[in-house]
CSV table of N, CA and C in Angstrom, one decimal:
chain,number,residue,atom,x,y,z
U,1,MET,N,-10.6,15.4,2.0
U,1,MET,CA,-10.1,14.4,1.1
U,1,MET,C,-9.5,13.3,2.0
U,2,ILE,N,-9.6,12.1,1.5
U,2,ILE,CA,-8.9,10.9,2.2
U,2,ILE,C,-7.7,10.6,1.4
U,3,TYR,N,-6.6,10.5,2.2
U,3,TYR,CA,-5.3,10.1,1.6
U,3,TYR,C,-4.9,8.8,2.2
U,4,THR,N,-4.3,7.9,1.4
U,4,THR,CA,-3.8,6.6,1.8
U,4,THR,C,-2.4,6.5,1.5
U,5,VAL,N,-1.6,5.9,2.5
U,5,VAL,CA,-0.2,5.7,2.3
U,5,VAL,C,0.1,4.2,2.3
U,6,THR,N,0.8,3.7,1.3
U,6,THR,CA,1.2,2.3,1.2
U,6,THR,C,2.7,2.3,1.0
U,7,PHE,N,3.4,1.8,2.0
U,7,PHE,CA,4.9,1.7,1.8
U,7,PHE,C,5.3,0.5,1.0
U,8,ASN,N,4.5,-0.5,0.9
U,8,ASN,CA,4.8,-1.7,0.2
U,8,ASN,C,3.8,-2.0,-0.9
U,9,PRO,N,3.6,-1.1,-1.9
U,9,PRO,CA,2.6,-1.4,-2.9
U,9,PRO,C,3.1,-2.5,-3.8
U,10,ALA,N,2.2,-3.2,-4.5
U,10,ALA,CA,2.6,-4.3,-5.3
U,10,ALA,C,1.7,-4.4,-6.5
U,11,ILE,N,2.2,-5.1,-7.5
U,11,ILE,CA,1.5,-5.6,-8.6
U,11,ILE,C,1.3,-7.1,-8.3
U,12,ASP,N,0.0,-7.5,-8.1
U,12,ASP,CA,-0.3,-8.9,-7.9
U,12,ASP,C,-0.6,-9.6,-9.2
U,13,TYR,N,0.3,-10.6,-9.5
U,13,TYR,CA,0.1,-11.4,-10.7
U,13,TYR,C,-0.6,-12.6,-10.3
U,14,VAL,N,-1.9,-12.8,-10.6
U,14,VAL,CA,-2.7,-13.9,-10.2
U,14,VAL,C,-2.8,-14.9,-11.3
U,15,VAL,N,-2.4,-16.1,-11.1
U,15,VAL,CA,-2.5,-17.2,-12.0
U,15,VAL,C,-3.4,-18.2,-11.5
U,16,ARG,N,-4.4,-18.6,-12.4
U,16,ARG,CA,-5.4,-19.7,-12.0
U,16,ARG,C,-5.1,-21.0,-12.8
U,17,LEU,N,-4.9,-22.1,-12.1
U,17,LEU,CA,-4.6,-23.3,-12.7
U,17,LEU,C,-5.9,-24.2,-12.7
U,18,ASP,N,-6.0,-25.2,-13.6
U,18,ASP,CA,-7.1,-26.1,-13.7
U,18,ASP,C,-6.9,-27.3,-12.7
U,19,ARG,N,-5.7,-27.4,-12.1
U,19,ARG,CA,-5.4,-28.5,-11.3
U,19,ARG,C,-4.5,-28.1,-10.1
U,20,GLU,N,-4.2,-28.9,-9.2
U,20,GLU,CA,-3.3,-28.6,-8.1
U,20,GLU,C,-1.9,-28.3,-8.7
U,21,LEU,N,-1.2,-27.4,-8.1
U,21,LEU,CA,0.1,-27.0,-8.5
U,21,LEU,C,1.1,-28.2,-8.4
U,22,GLN,N,1.7,-28.5,-9.5
U,22,GLN,CA,2.7,-29.6,-9.6
U,22,GLN,C,4.1,-29.1,-9.5
U,23,VAL,N,4.7,-29.2,-8.4
U,23,VAL,CA,6.1,-28.7,-8.2
U,23,VAL,C,7.0,-29.5,-9.1
U,24,GLY,N,7.9,-28.9,-9.8
U,24,GLY,CA,8.9,-29.6,-10.7
U,24,GLY,C,8.3,-30.0,-12.0
U,25,ASP,N,7.1,-29.5,-12.3
U,25,ASP,CA,6.4,-29.9,-13.6
U,25,ASP,C,6.0,-28.6,-14.3
U,26,VAL,N,5.5,-28.7,-15.5
U,26,VAL,CA,5.0,-27.6,-16.3
U,26,VAL,C,3.5,-27.5,-15.9
U,27,ASN,N,3.2,-26.3,-15.4
U,27,ASN,CA,1.8,-26.0,-15.0
U,27,ASN,C,1.2,-25.0,-16.0
U,28,ARG,N,0.1,-25.2,-16.6
U,28,ARG,CA,-0.5,-24.3,-17.6
U,28,ARG,C,-1.6,-23.5,-16.9
U,29,ALA,N,-1.6,-22.2,-17.1
U,29,ALA,CA,-2.6,-21.3,-16.6
U,29,ALA,C,-3.9,-21.4,-17.4
U,30,ARG,N,-5.0,-21.4,-16.7
U,30,ARG,CA,-6.3,-21.3,-17.4
U,30,ARG,C,-6.8,-19.8,-17.5
U,31,GLY,N,-6.1,-19.0,-16.7
U,31,GLY,CA,-6.4,-17.6,-16.6
U,31,GLY,C,-5.4,-16.8,-15.8
U,32,GLU,N,-5.3,-15.5,-16.0
U,32,GLU,CA,-4.4,-14.7,-15.2
U,32,GLU,C,-4.8,-13.3,-15.2
U,33,ASP,N,-4.4,-12.6,-14.2
U,33,ASP,CA,-4.8,-11.1,-14.0
U,33,ASP,C,-3.6,-10.4,-13.4
U,34,CYS,N,-3.5,-9.1,-13.6
U,34,CYS,CA,-2.6,-8.3,-12.9
U,34,CYS,C,-3.5,-7.2,-12.2
U,35,VAL,N,-3.3,-7.1,-10.9
U,35,VAL,CA,-4.1,-6.2,-10.1
U,35,VAL,C,-3.2,-5.4,-9.1
U,36,LEU,N,-3.5,-4.2,-8.8
U,36,LEU,CA,-2.8,-3.4,-7.9
U,36,LEU,C,-3.0,-4.0,-6.5
U,37,GLY,N,-1.9,-4.0,-5.7
U,37,GLY,CA,-2.0,-4.6,-4.3
U,37,GLY,C,-1.3,-3.7,-3.3
U,38,GLY,N,-1.5,-3.9,-2.1
U,38,GLY,CA,-1.0,-3.1,-1.0
U,38,GLY,C,-2.2,-2.6,-0.2
U,39,LYS,N,-2.1,-2.7,1.1
U,39,LYS,CA,-3.3,-2.4,2.0
U,39,LYS,C,-3.8,-1.0,1.7
U,40,GLY,N,-3.0,0.1,1.6
U,40,GLY,CA,-3.5,1.4,1.4
U,40,GLY,C,-4.2,1.6,0.1
U,41,ILE,N,-3.6,0.9,-0.9
U,41,ILE,CA,-4.2,0.9,-2.3
U,41,ILE,C,-5.5,0.2,-2.3
U,42,ASN,N,-5.6,-0.9,-1.5
U,42,ASN,CA,-6.9,-1.6,-1.4
U,42,ASN,C,-7.9,-0.7,-0.7
U,43,VAL,N,-7.5,0.1,0.3
U,43,VAL,CA,-8.5,1.0,0.9
U,43,VAL,C,-9.0,2.0,-0.1
U,44,SER,N,-8.1,2.6,-0.9
U,44,SER,CA,-8.5,3.5,-1.9
U,44,SER,C,-9.4,2.9,-3.0
U,45,GLY,N,-9.1,1.6,-3.3
U,45,GLY,CA,-9.9,0.9,-4.3
U,45,GLY,C,-11.4,0.7,-3.8
U,46,VAL,N,-11.5,0.3,-2.5
U,46,VAL,CA,-12.8,0.2,-1.9
U,46,VAL,C,-13.5,1.5,-1.8
U,47,LEU,N,-12.8,2.5,-1.4
U,47,LEU,CA,-13.4,3.9,-1.4
U,47,LEU,C,-14.0,4.3,-2.8
U,48,ALA,N,-13.2,4.0,-3.8
U,48,ALA,CA,-13.6,4.4,-5.2
U,48,ALA,C,-14.9,3.6,-5.5
U,49,GLN,N,-15.0,2.3,-5.2
U,49,GLN,CA,-16.2,1.5,-5.4
U,49,GLN,C,-17.4,2.1,-4.7
U,50,LEU,N,-17.1,2.7,-3.6
U,50,LEU,CA,-18.2,3.3,-2.8
U,50,LEU,C,-18.5,4.7,-3.2
U,51,GLY,N,-17.8,5.2,-4.2
U,51,GLY,CA,-18.0,6.6,-4.7
U,51,GLY,C,-17.4,7.6,-3.9
U,52,VAL,N,-16.4,7.3,-3.0
U,52,VAL,CA,-15.7,8.2,-2.2
U,52,VAL,C,-14.3,8.5,-2.8
U,53,GLU,N,-14.1,9.8,-3.0
U,53,GLU,CA,-12.8,10.1,-3.6
U,53,GLU,C,-11.7,10.0,-2.6
U,54,SER,N,-10.5,9.5,-3.1
U,54,SER,CA,-9.3,9.5,-2.2
U,54,SER,C,-8.1,9.6,-3.1
U,55,VAL,N,-7.0,9.9,-2.5
U,55,VAL,CA,-5.8,10.0,-3.3
U,55,VAL,C,-4.8,8.9,-3.0
U,56,ALA,N,-4.5,8.1,-4.0
U,56,ALA,CA,-3.6,7.0,-4.0
U,56,ALA,C,-3.7,6.1,-5.2
U,57,GLN,N,-5.0,5.8,-5.6
U,57,GLN,CA,-5.2,4.8,-6.7
U,57,GLN,C,-6.6,5.1,-7.2
U,58,GLY,N,-6.8,4.8,-8.5
U,58,GLY,CA,-8.1,5.0,-9.1
U,58,GLY,C,-8.2,6.4,-9.7
U,59,LEU,N,-8.8,7.3,-9.0
U,59,LEU,CA,-9.1,8.6,-9.5
U,59,LEU,C,-7.9,9.5,-9.5
U,60,LYS,N,-7.1,9.4,-8.5
U,60,LYS,CA,-5.9,10.3,-8.3
U,60,LYS,C,-4.8,9.6,-7.7
U,61,THR,N,-3.6,9.9,-8.1
U,61,THR,CA,-2.4,9.4,-7.4
U,61,THR,C,-1.4,10.5,-7.1
U,62,ASP,N,-0.7,10.3,-6.1
U,62,ASP,CA,0.4,11.3,-5.7
U,62,ASP,C,1.5,10.5,-5.1
U,63,PHE,N,2.2,9.7,-5.9
U,63,PHE,CA,3.2,8.8,-5.5
U,63,PHE,C,4.5,9.5,-5.2
U,64,VAL,N,5.3,9.0,-4.3
U,64,VAL,CA,6.7,9.4,-4.2
U,64,VAL,C,7.5,8.4,-5.0
U,65,HIS,N,8.1,8.8,-6.1
U,65,HIS,CA,8.9,7.9,-7.0
U,65,HIS,C,10.3,7.7,-6.5
U,66,LEU,N,10.8,6.5,-6.5
U,66,LEU,CA,12.1,6.2,-6.1
U,66,LEU,C,13.1,6.2,-7.3
U,67,ASP,N,14.4,6.6,-7.0
U,67,ASP,CA,15.4,6.5,-8.0
U,67,ASP,C,15.8,5.1,-8.4
U,68,HIS,N,15.8,4.2,-7.4
U,68,HIS,CA,16.2,2.9,-7.6
U,68,HIS,C,15.2,1.9,-7.1
U,69,GLY,N,15.1,0.7,-7.8
U,69,GLY,CA,14.2,-0.3,-7.4
U,69,GLY,C,12.9,-0.1,-8.1
U,70,MET,N,12.0,-1.1,-7.9
U,70,MET,CA,10.7,-1.0,-8.5
U,70,MET,C,9.6,-1.6,-7.6
U,71,THR,N,8.4,-1.4,-7.9
U,71,THR,CA,7.3,-1.9,-7.1
U,71,THR,C,7.5,-3.4,-7.1
U,72,ARG,N,7.2,-4.0,-5.9
U,72,ARG,CA,7.3,-5.5,-5.8
U,72,ARG,C,6.3,-6.1,-6.6
U,73,ILE,N,6.6,-7.3,-7.1
U,73,ILE,CA,5.6,-8.1,-7.9
U,73,ILE,C,5.3,-9.4,-7.0
U,74,ASN,N,4.1,-9.6,-6.7
U,74,ASN,CA,3.7,-10.8,-6.0
U,74,ASN,C,3.0,-11.8,-7.0
U,75,VAL,N,3.3,-13.0,-6.9
U,75,VAL,CA,2.7,-14.1,-7.7
U,75,VAL,C,1.7,-14.8,-6.8
U,76,LYS,N,0.5,-14.9,-7.2
U,76,LYS,CA,-0.5,-15.6,-6.5
U,76,LYS,C,-1.0,-16.8,-7.4
U,77,ILE,N,-0.8,-18.0,-6.9
U,77,ILE,CA,-1.2,-19.1,-7.7
U,77,ILE,C,-2.4,-19.8,-7.1
U,78,LYS,N,-3.5,-19.7,-7.9
U,78,LYS,CA,-4.8,-20.3,-7.4
U,78,LYS,C,-5.0,-21.6,-8.0
U,79,ALA,N,-4.7,-22.7,-7.3
U,79,ALA,CA,-4.8,-24.0,-7.8
U,79,ALA,C,-5.2,-24.9,-6.6
U,80,GLY,N,-6.5,-25.0,-6.3
U,80,GLY,CA,-7.0,-25.6,-5.1
U,80,GLY,C,-6.6,-24.7,-3.9
U,81,GLN,N,-5.5,-24.9,-3.3
U,81,GLN,CA,-5.0,-24.0,-2.3
U,81,GLN,C,-4.3,-22.9,-3.0
U,82,GLU,N,-4.3,-21.7,-2.4
U,82,GLU,CA,-3.6,-20.5,-2.9
U,82,GLU,C,-2.1,-20.5,-2.4
U,83,THR,N,-1.2,-20.3,-3.3
U,83,THR,CA,0.2,-20.2,-3.0
U,83,THR,C,0.7,-18.8,-3.4
U,84,GLU,N,1.4,-18.1,-2.5
U,84,GLU,CA,1.8,-16.8,-2.7
U,84,GLU,C,3.3,-16.7,-2.7
U,85,LEU,N,3.9,-16.0,-3.7
U,85,LEU,CA,5.3,-15.7,-3.7
U,85,LEU,C,5.4,-14.1,-3.7
U,86,ASN,N,5.7,-13.5,-2.6
U,86,ASN,CA,5.7,-12.1,-2.5
U,86,ASN,C,7.1,-11.5,-2.6
U,87,GLY,N,7.2,-10.5,-3.5
U,87,GLY,CA,8.4,-9.9,-3.8
U,87,GLY,C,8.9,-9.0,-2.6
U,88,ALA,N,10.2,-8.7,-2.5
U,88,ALA,CA,10.7,-7.9,-1.4
U,88,ALA,C,10.4,-6.4,-1.5
U,89,GLY,N,10.4,-5.9,-2.7
U,89,GLY,CA,10.2,-4.5,-2.9
U,89,GLY,C,11.5,-3.7,-2.7
U,90,PRO,N,11.5,-2.4,-3.1
U,90,PRO,CA,12.7,-1.6,-3.1
U,90,PRO,C,13.0,-1.1,-1.7
U,91,ASP,N,14.2,-0.7,-1.5
U,91,ASP,CA,14.6,0.0,-0.3
U,91,ASP,C,14.0,1.5,-0.4
U,92,ILE,N,13.6,2.0,0.7
U,92,ILE,CA,13.1,3.4,0.6
U,92,ILE,C,14.1,4.3,1.3
U,93,PRO,N,14.7,5.2,0.6
U,93,PRO,CA,15.7,6.1,1.2
U,93,PRO,C,15.1,7.2,2.0
U,94,GLU,N,15.9,7.8,2.9
U,94,GLU,CA,15.5,8.9,3.7
U,94,GLU,C,14.9,10.0,2.9
U,95,ALA,N,15.5,10.3,1.7
U,95,ALA,CA,15.0,11.4,0.9
U,95,ALA,C,13.6,11.2,0.5
U,96,ALA,N,13.2,9.9,0.2
U,96,ALA,CA,11.8,9.6,-0.2
U,96,ALA,C,10.9,9.8,1.0
U,97,MET,N,11.4,9.4,2.2
U,97,MET,CA,10.6,9.7,3.4
U,97,MET,C,10.3,11.2,3.6
U,98,GLN,N,11.4,12.0,3.4
U,98,GLN,CA,11.2,13.4,3.5
U,98,GLN,C,10.3,14.0,2.5
U,99,ALA,N,10.3,13.4,1.3
U,99,ALA,CA,9.3,13.9,0.2
U,99,ALA,C,7.9,13.5,0.7
U,100,LEU,N,7.7,12.4,1.3
U,100,LEU,CA,6.4,12.0,1.7
U,100,LEU,C,6.0,12.9,2.9
U,101,GLU,N,6.9,13.2,3.8
U,101,GLU,CA,6.5,14.1,4.9
U,101,GLU,C,6.1,15.5,4.4
U,102,GLN,N,6.8,16.0,3.3
U,102,GLN,CA,6.4,17.3,2.8
U,102,GLN,C,5.0,17.2,2.2
U,103,LYS,N,4.6,16.1,1.5
U,103,LYS,CA,3.3,16.0,1.0
U,103,LYS,C,2.3,15.9,2.2
U,104,LEU,N,2.6,15.3,3.3
U,104,LEU,CA,1.7,15.2,4.4
U,104,LEU,C,1.6,16.5,5.1
U,105,ASP,N,2.6,17.3,5.0
U,105,ASP,CA,2.5,18.7,5.6
U,105,ASP,C,1.4,19.5,5.0
U,106,ALA,N,1.0,19.2,3.8
U,106,ALA,CA,-0.1,19.9,3.1
U,106,ALA,C,-1.5,19.5,3.5
U,107,LEU,N,-1.6,18.5,4.3
U,107,LEU,CA,-3.0,18.1,4.7
U,107,LEU,C,-3.7,19.3,5.3
U,108,GLN,N,-5.0,19.4,5.0
U,108,GLN,CA,-5.8,20.5,5.4
U,108,GLN,C,-6.9,20.0,6.4
U,109,LYS,N,-7.6,21.0,6.9
U,109,LYS,CA,-8.7,20.7,7.8
U,109,LYS,C,-9.7,19.7,7.2
U,110,ASP,N,-10.0,18.7,8.0
U,110,ASP,CA,-10.9,17.6,7.7
U,110,ASP,C,-10.4,16.6,6.8
U,111,ASP,N,-9.1,16.7,6.3
U,111,ASP,CA,-8.5,15.6,5.6
U,111,ASP,C,-8.3,14.4,6.5
U,112,ILE,N,-8.3,13.3,5.9
U,112,ILE,CA,-8.1,12.0,6.6
U,112,ILE,C,-7.0,11.3,6.0
U,113,LEU,N,-6.1,10.8,6.8
U,113,LEU,CA,-4.9,10.0,6.3
U,113,LEU,C,-5.0,8.6,6.9
U,114,VAL,N,-4.9,7.6,6.0
U,114,VAL,CA,-4.9,6.2,6.4
U,114,VAL,C,-3.5,5.7,6.1
U,115,LEU,N,-2.8,5.2,7.1
U,115,LEU,CA,-1.5,4.5,6.9
U,115,LEU,C,-1.8,3.0,7.0
U,116,ALA,N,-1.5,2.3,6.0
U,116,ALA,CA,-1.9,0.9,6.0
U,116,ALA,C,-0.9,0.0,5.4
U,117,GLY,N,-0.8,-1.2,5.9
U,117,GLY,CA,0.1,-2.2,5.3
U,117,GLY,C,1.4,-2.3,6.1
U,118,SER,N,2.2,-3.2,5.6
U,118,SER,CA,3.5,-3.5,6.2
U,118,SER,C,4.5,-2.4,5.9
U,119,ILE,N,5.5,-2.3,6.8
U,119,ILE,CA,6.6,-1.4,6.7
U,119,ILE,C,7.8,-2.2,6.1
U,120,PRO,N,8.4,-1.7,5.0
U,120,PRO,CA,9.5,-2.4,4.4
U,120,PRO,C,10.7,-2.5,5.4
U,121,ALA,N,11.5,-3.5,5.2
U,121,ALA,CA,12.7,-3.7,6.1
U,121,ALA,C,13.7,-2.5,6.0
U,122,SER,N,13.6,-1.7,5.0
U,122,SER,CA,14.6,-0.6,4.8
U,122,SER,C,14.1,0.6,5.7
U,123,LEU,N,12.9,0.5,6.3
U,123,LEU,CA,12.5,1.6,7.2
U,123,LEU,C,12.4,1.1,8.6
U,124,ALA,N,12.5,2.0,9.5
U,124,ALA,CA,12.3,1.6,11.0
U,124,ALA,C,10.9,1.2,11.2
U,125,GLN,N,10.7,0.2,12.0
U,125,GLN,CA,9.4,-0.3,12.4
U,125,GLN,C,8.5,0.8,13.1
U,126,THR,N,9.2,1.9,13.5
U,126,THR,CA,8.5,3.0,14.1
U,126,THR,C,8.1,4.1,13.1
U,127,THR,N,8.1,3.8,11.8
U,127,THR,CA,7.8,4.8,10.8
U,127,THR,C,6.4,5.4,10.9
U,128,TYR,N,5.4,4.6,11.2
U,128,TYR,CA,4.1,5.1,11.4
U,128,TYR,C,4.1,6.1,12.6
U,129,GLU,N,4.7,5.7,13.7
U,129,GLU,CA,4.8,6.6,14.8
U,129,GLU,C,5.5,8.0,14.5
U,130,ARG,N,6.5,7.9,13.7
U,130,ARG,CA,7.2,9.1,13.2
U,130,ARG,C,6.3,10.0,12.5
U,131,LEU,N,5.5,9.4,11.5
U,131,LEU,CA,4.6,10.3,10.8
U,131,LEU,C,3.5,10.8,11.6
U,132,LEU,N,2.9,10.0,12.5
U,132,LEU,CA,1.8,10.5,13.3
U,132,LEU,C,2.3,11.6,14.3
U,133,ALA,N,3.5,11.4,14.8
U,133,ALA,CA,4.0,12.5,15.7
U,133,ALA,C,4.2,13.8,15.0
U,134,ARG,N,4.6,13.7,13.7
U,134,ARG,CA,4.8,14.9,12.9
U,134,ARG,C,3.4,15.6,12.7
U,135,LEU,N,2.4,14.8,12.4
U,135,LEU,CA,1.1,15.3,12.2
U,135,LEU,C,0.5,15.9,13.5
U,136,GLU,N,0.7,15.2,14.6
U,136,GLU,CA,0.2,15.8,15.9
U,136,GLU,C,0.8,17.2,16.1
U,137,GLU,N,2.1,17.4,15.8
U,137,GLU,CA,2.7,18.7,16.0
U,137,GLU,C,2.0,19.7,15.1
U,138,LYS,N,1.4,19.3,14.0
U,138,LYS,CA,0.6,20.3,13.1
U,138,LYS,C,-0.8,20.5,13.6
U,139,GLY,N,-1.2,19.8,14.7
U,139,GLY,CA,-2.6,19.9,15.2
U,139,GLY,C,-3.5,18.9,14.7
U,140,CYS,N,-3.1,17.8,14.0
U,140,CYS,CA,-3.9,16.8,13.6
U,140,CYS,C,-4.2,15.8,14.7
U,141,VAL,N,-5.4,15.3,14.7
U,141,VAL,CA,-5.8,14.3,15.7
U,141,VAL,C,-5.4,12.9,15.2
U,142,THR,N,-4.6,12.2,15.9
U,142,THR,CA,-4.1,10.9,15.4
U,142,THR,C,-4.5,9.8,16.4
U,143,ARG,N,-4.8,8.7,15.9
U,143,ARG,CA,-5.2,7.6,16.7
U,143,ARG,C,-5.1,6.3,15.9
U,144,GLU,N,-5.1,5.2,16.6
U,144,GLU,CA,-5.2,3.9,16.0
U,144,GLU,C,-6.6,3.4,16.2
U,145,LYS,N,-7.1,2.8,15.1
U,145,LYS,CA,-8.4,2.2,15.2
U,145,LYS,C,-8.2,0.7,14.7
U,146,GLN,N,-8.5,-0.2,15.6
U,146,GLN,CA,-8.4,-1.6,15.4
U,146,GLN,C,-6.9,-1.9,14.9
U,147,GLY,N,-6.0,-1.3,15.6
U,147,GLY,CA,-4.6,-1.5,15.3
U,147,GLY,C,-4.0,-0.8,14.1
U,148,ARG,N,-4.9,0.0,13.5
U,148,ARG,CA,-4.4,0.8,12.3
U,148,ARG,C,-4.3,2.2,12.6
U,149,PRO,N,-3.2,2.8,12.3
U,149,PRO,CA,-3.0,4.3,12.6
U,149,PRO,C,-3.8,5.1,11.6
U,150,ARG,N,-4.3,6.2,12.0
U,150,ARG,CA,-4.9,7.2,11.1
U,150,ARG,C,-4.8,8.6,11.7
U,151,ALA,N,-5.0,9.6,10.9
U,151,ALA,CA,-4.9,11.0,11.3
U,151,ALA,C,-6.1,11.7,10.7
U,152,ILE,N,-6.7,12.6,11.5
U,152,ILE,CA,-7.7,13.6,11.0
U,152,ILE,C,-7.2,14.9,11.3
U,153,CYS,N,-7.1,15.8,10.3
U,153,CYS,CA,-6.6,17.1,10.5
U,153,CYS,C,-7.7,18.1,10.7
U,154,SER,N,-7.6,19.0,11.7
U,154,SER,CA,-8.6,20.0,11.9
U,154,SER,C,-8.0,21.3,12.1
């Protein structure tokens, strides 16, 4: 199974305008969509389109839910040039990190883990290294491919 981890998932609210964005004026949308965002969720979405099962989005989810805060909402304004307003997202407490680590402890032979996207300010920028070190202790092969960490358990 392929598992993806996204520390900064988002709901992208995409607004399309008929003209350039007019700051300080009323802008009317000609269309709008809400889509799931976040690098790991995007990976799972592409895998689903290719007919490959993964856990994160689409066919299956296994989220760690937080007691406080909510998924960030990003506003994407498509009006000639695209303008983005990206939300900050919630703080991730240590208890949620430990819950994630318990889920990752269950990885089995031939499972693949993809860690993708930015790390929120509430977590150490060494969070990926922390998770990969834990997996290496379990016998998983970990490496970065094109700057992206991943693990294969055997």
